[in-house]
C-alpha cells in the first residue's frame, strides 16, 4: 500500500547534526513533490522544506534556512533532510509528506520521527 | 509570509452537533486551502483540498467553503471518531498552517 516511513530521529546535542530519511513505497515516488513538516511537542504544524519531483526546485522555511538541506534519490525512492547546527527549538516530530501535482495539498504522510535537541 | 488564523482554538461539542471552524488568511489565497484532521500520536490526514473538494474516502459530513481570505470547515453531524485537532493550511505561496482547533467532548 501507499506508504512513507521516516527514520533517523534521535537525541542530539545543541550544535550537532542529524540526517533524516523517508522511504516511499506503493506509489511512483519520482512523480511526487515532497516536503518535511515538523511539530514541536504540544504545538502545531510547521512546514520546513520542499523539493520538487525532479529535485530541481527547493524551498526552506526561514527558521531552518542555511542549516537544513533537503534532497532526494528517486532511484532509491527516498527523501532526506540533513540537519546541521541543531538548536533546542528544532525539537519536534518530523513528518515527510507529498503530493502528486506540484500545486496541491499533502495527501500522503509518514508516521513521523522524533528529533530531540538537548544537552 | 502568509499567516493563517483559526478560530476557535478549542471547541466543545456533543455527538450529533453541527460544528464550524473558521480559518482566515492574512492575504488572498484564492482557493488554495486544505483542511487536515490529526489525532494524538498520529500524522495529519487530508480532509479537504482546494477549499471545498472532499478527499477520497472522507465522510460526506465534512465540507469546506470559502475563497480569498475566509474559509470554513463544517462537520454536519459530529461523530465519536471526529474528536481531534483540525488544521487549515494555505498552499498559495509556500505552505503555512493555522494554529489548530481542538474539538473536544462537551
Coordinates of C-alpha atoms in Angstrom, one line a residue:
Chain A
X1 CA 0.0 0.0 0.0
X2 CA 1.0 3.7 -0.3
X3 CA 3.5 4.3 2.5
X4 CA 6.1 6.8 3.7
X5 CA 8.4 5.7 6.5
X6 CA 10.7 8.1 8.3
X7 CA 13.8 7.2 10.2
X8 CA 16.9 8.7 11.6
X9 CA 15.5 10.7 14.5
X10 CA 17.0 10.7 18.0
X11 CA 18.7 12.7 20.7
X12 CA 21.4 15.1 19.7
X13 CA 23.3 17.9 21.5
X14 CA 22.8 21.5 20.5
X15 CA 25.1 22.3 17.6
X16 CA 25.0 18.7 16.4
X17 CA 23.8 17.1 13.2
X18 CA 21.3 14.5 12.2
X19 CA 20.1 13.1 8.9
X20 CA 16.5 12.0 8.5
X21 CA 15.3 9.6 5.8
X22 CA 11.9 8.9 4.3
X23 CA 11.4 5.7 2.4
X24 CA 8.5 5.6 -0.1
X25 CA 6.6 2.6 -1.3
X26 CA 3.4 1.7 -3.1
X27 CA 3.4 4.7 -5.5
X28 CA 5.6 6.3 -8.1
X29 CA 7.9 8.4 -5.8
X30 CA 9.6 10.2 -8.7
X31 CA 6.2 11.8 -9.6
X32 CA 5.7 13.3 -6.2
X33 CA 6.6 16.7 -4.8
X34 CA 7.8 16.2 -1.2
X35 CA 8.1 18.3 1.9
X36 CA 9.2 17.9 5.5
X37 CA 6.8 19.3 8.1
X38 CA 7.5 19.3 11.9
X39 CA 5.5 19.5 15.1
X40 CA 7.1 20.6 18.4
X41 CA 5.7 18.8 21.4
X42 CA 2.2 20.0 22.1
X43 CA 2.3 22.6 19.3
X44 CA 1.0 23.0 15.8
X45 CA 2.4 22.0 12.4
X46 CA 5.2 23.9 10.7
X47 CA 6.3 23.4 7.1
X48 CA 10.1 23.1 7.0
X49 CA 11.3 22.3 3.4
X50 CA 10.1 21.3 -0.1
X51 CA 11.7 19.6 -3.1
X52 CA 10.1 19.2 -6.5
X53 CA 9.7 15.8 -8.1
X54 CA 12.9 16.1 -10.1
X55 CA 14.8 17.8 -7.3
X56 CA 15.4 21.0 -9.3
X57 CA 13.3 23.3 -7.1
X58 CA 13.9 23.6 -3.3
X59 CA 12.5 25.9 -0.7
X60 CA 13.2 26.3 3.0
X61 CA 11.4 28.0 5.9
X62 CA 13.3 30.9 7.2
X63 CA 13.7 29.1 10.6
X64 CA 15.9 26.4 9.0
X65 CA 17.5 28.2 6.0
X66 CA 21.3 27.7 5.9
X67 CA 21.2 24.9 8.5
X68 CA 19.0 22.2 6.8
X69 CA 19.4 20.6 3.4
X70 CA 16.7 18.6 1.6
X71 CA 17.5 16.1 -1.0
X72 CA 16.0 13.0 -2.7
X73 CA 17.1 9.9 -4.6
X74 CA 14.4 8.8 -6.9
X75 CA 16.3 5.6 -7.8
X76 CA 16.1 4.7 -4.1
X77 CA 12.6 6.1 -3.6
X78 CA 13.9 8.1 -0.7
X79 CA 13.8 11.6 0.7
X80 CA 16.3 13.1 3.1
X81 CA 16.8 16.0 5.5
X82 CA 20.3 16.9 6.6
X83 CA 20.0 18.9 9.8
X84 CA 23.1 20.8 11.0
X85 CA 23.7 23.3 13.8
X86 CA 20.7 22.0 15.6
X87 CA 19.0 24.1 18.3
X88 CA 16.7 23.3 21.1
X89 CA 13.8 24.8 19.2
X90 CA 14.3 22.2 16.4
X91 CA 13.0 19.6 18.8
X92 CA 9.9 18.1 17.1
X93 CA 8.3 15.2 15.4
X94 CA 9.4 15.4 11.7
X95 CA 7.0 14.2 9.1
X96 CA 7.6 13.7 5.4
X97 CA 4.6 14.4 3.2
X98 CA 3.9 14.6 -0.5
X99 CA 1.5 15.4 -3.3
X100 CA 1.4 14.5 -7.0
X101 CA 0.7 17.6 -8.9
X102 CA 3.1 20.3 -7.7
X103 CA 0.3 22.6 -6.6
X104 CA -1.9 20.7 -4.2
X105 CA -2.4 19.7 -0.6
X106 CA -0.3 16.9 1.1
X107 CA -2.2 13.7 0.5
X108 CA 0.5 11.3 1.7
X109 CA 2.1 11.5 5.1
X110 CA 4.6 9.4 7.0
X111 CA 4.2 8.4 10.7
X112 CA 6.9 10.8 11.8
X113 CA 10.3 10.6 13.6
X114 CA 11.2 12.4 16.8
X115 CA 14.2 14.7 17.0
X116 CA 15.2 15.9 20.4
X117 CA 17.9 18.5 20.7
X118 CA 19.2 18.7 24.3
X119 CA 22.4 18.7 26.3
Chain B
X1 CA 4.7 35.5 4.5
X2 CA 1.1 34.5 4.7
X3 CA -0.3 34.0 8.2
X4 CA -3.3 31.7 8.9
X5 CA -5.5 32.2 11.9
X6 CA -8.0 29.6 13.0
X7 CA -10.9 30.1 15.4
X8 CA -11.8 28.9 17.9
X9 CA -8.7 27.3 19.4
X10 CA -10.9 24.8 21.3
X11 CA -14.4 23.8 20.7
X12 CA -16.6 21.7 23.0
X13 CA -19.3 19.8 21.3
X14 CA -21.6 16.7 21.6
X15 CA -22.1 13.8 19.2
X16 CA -24.6 14.9 16.6
X17 CA -23.8 18.6 16.8
X18 CA -23.1 20.7 13.7
X19 CA -19.5 22.1 14.1
X20 CA -17.9 25.0 12.2
X21 CA -14.3 26.0 12.3
X22 CA -13.1 29.3 10.7
X23 CA -9.7 30.0 9.0
X24 CA -8.6 33.4 7.9
X25 CA -5.6 34.2 5.7
X26 CA -3.6 37.4 6.0
X27 CA -3.9 37.9 2.3
X28 CA -5.8 36.4 -0.5
X29 CA -5.0 32.8 -1.3
X30 CA -7.8 32.2 -3.8
X31 CA -8.9 28.6 -3.1
X32 CA -5.5 27.2 -2.3
X33 CA -6.6 25.9 1.2
X34 CA -6.6 22.5 2.7
X35 CA -8.0 21.1 6.0
X36 CA -6.4 18.2 7.9
X37 CA -7.5 16.1 10.9
X38 CA -4.9 15.0 13.4
X39 CA -5.4 12.6 16.3
X40 CA -2.9 12.3 19.2
X41 CA 0.3 10.5 18.2
X42 CA -0.8 10.2 14.5
X43 CA 0.1 12.0 11.3
X44 CA -2.3 14.6 9.9
X45 CA -4.9 13.3 7.5
X46 CA -6.1 15.3 4.5
X47 CA -9.9 16.0 4.6
X48 CA -10.5 18.9 2.1
X49 CA -8.3 20.4 -0.6
X50 CA -8.9 23.4 -2.9
X51 CA -11.1 24.9 -0.2
X52 CA -14.1 22.7 -0.9
X53 CA -13.0 19.4 -2.6
X54 CA -13.5 16.3 -0.4
X55 CA -10.6 13.9 -0.4
X56 CA -11.4 10.4 -1.5
X57 CA -12.6 8.2 1.4
X58 CA -13.5 11.1 3.7
X59 CA -17.1 11.0 5.0
X60 CA -19.5 13.4 3.4
X61 CA -20.4 15.0 6.7
X62 CA -17.2 17.0 6.3
X63 CA -17.4 20.0 4.0
X64 CA -15.3 23.1 3.2
X65 CA -16.2 26.5 1.8
X66 CA -14.7 29.9 1.2
X67 CA -12.3 31.7 -1.0
X68 CA -9.9 34.7 -0.8
X69 CA -9.2 35.2 2.9
X70 CA -12.0 33.5 4.8
X71 CA -12.7 29.8 4.9
X72 CA -14.8 27.3 6.9
X73 CA -14.7 23.6 7.7
X74 CA -18.1 22.2 8.7
X75 CA -18.9 18.8 10.2
X76 CA -22.6 18.4 9.7
X77 CA -23.2 15.8 12.5
X78 CA -20.3 15.2 14.8
X79 CA -19.4 11.6 15.3
X80 CA -17.3 10.0 18.1
X81 CA -14.4 9.5 15.6
X82 CA -14.3 13.2 14.8
X83 CA -12.9 14.3 18.2
X84 CA -9.5 15.5 17.1
X85 CA -7.5 18.6 16.2
X86 CA -8.1 20.3 12.9
X87 CA -5.6 22.4 10.9
X88 CA -6.1 24.6 7.9
X89 CA -3.2 25.1 5.5
X90 CA -2.6 27.5 2.7
X91 CA -0.5 26.5 -0.3
X92 CA -0.9 29.6 -2.5
X93 CA 2.6 30.8 -1.5
X94 CA 4.8 28.2 0.1
X95 CA 2.9 26.5 2.9
X96 CA 1.5 27.8 6.2
X97 CA -0.7 26.0 8.8
X98 CA -3.2 27.5 11.1
X99 CA -2.6 27.0 14.8
X100 CA -5.2 24.3 15.1
X101 CA -8.6 23.8 16.6
X102 CA -9.2 21.1 19.1
X103 CA -12.6 19.6 19.0
X104 CA -13.3 18.0 22.4
X105 CA -16.2 16.2 24.0
X106 CA -18.7 18.5 25.8

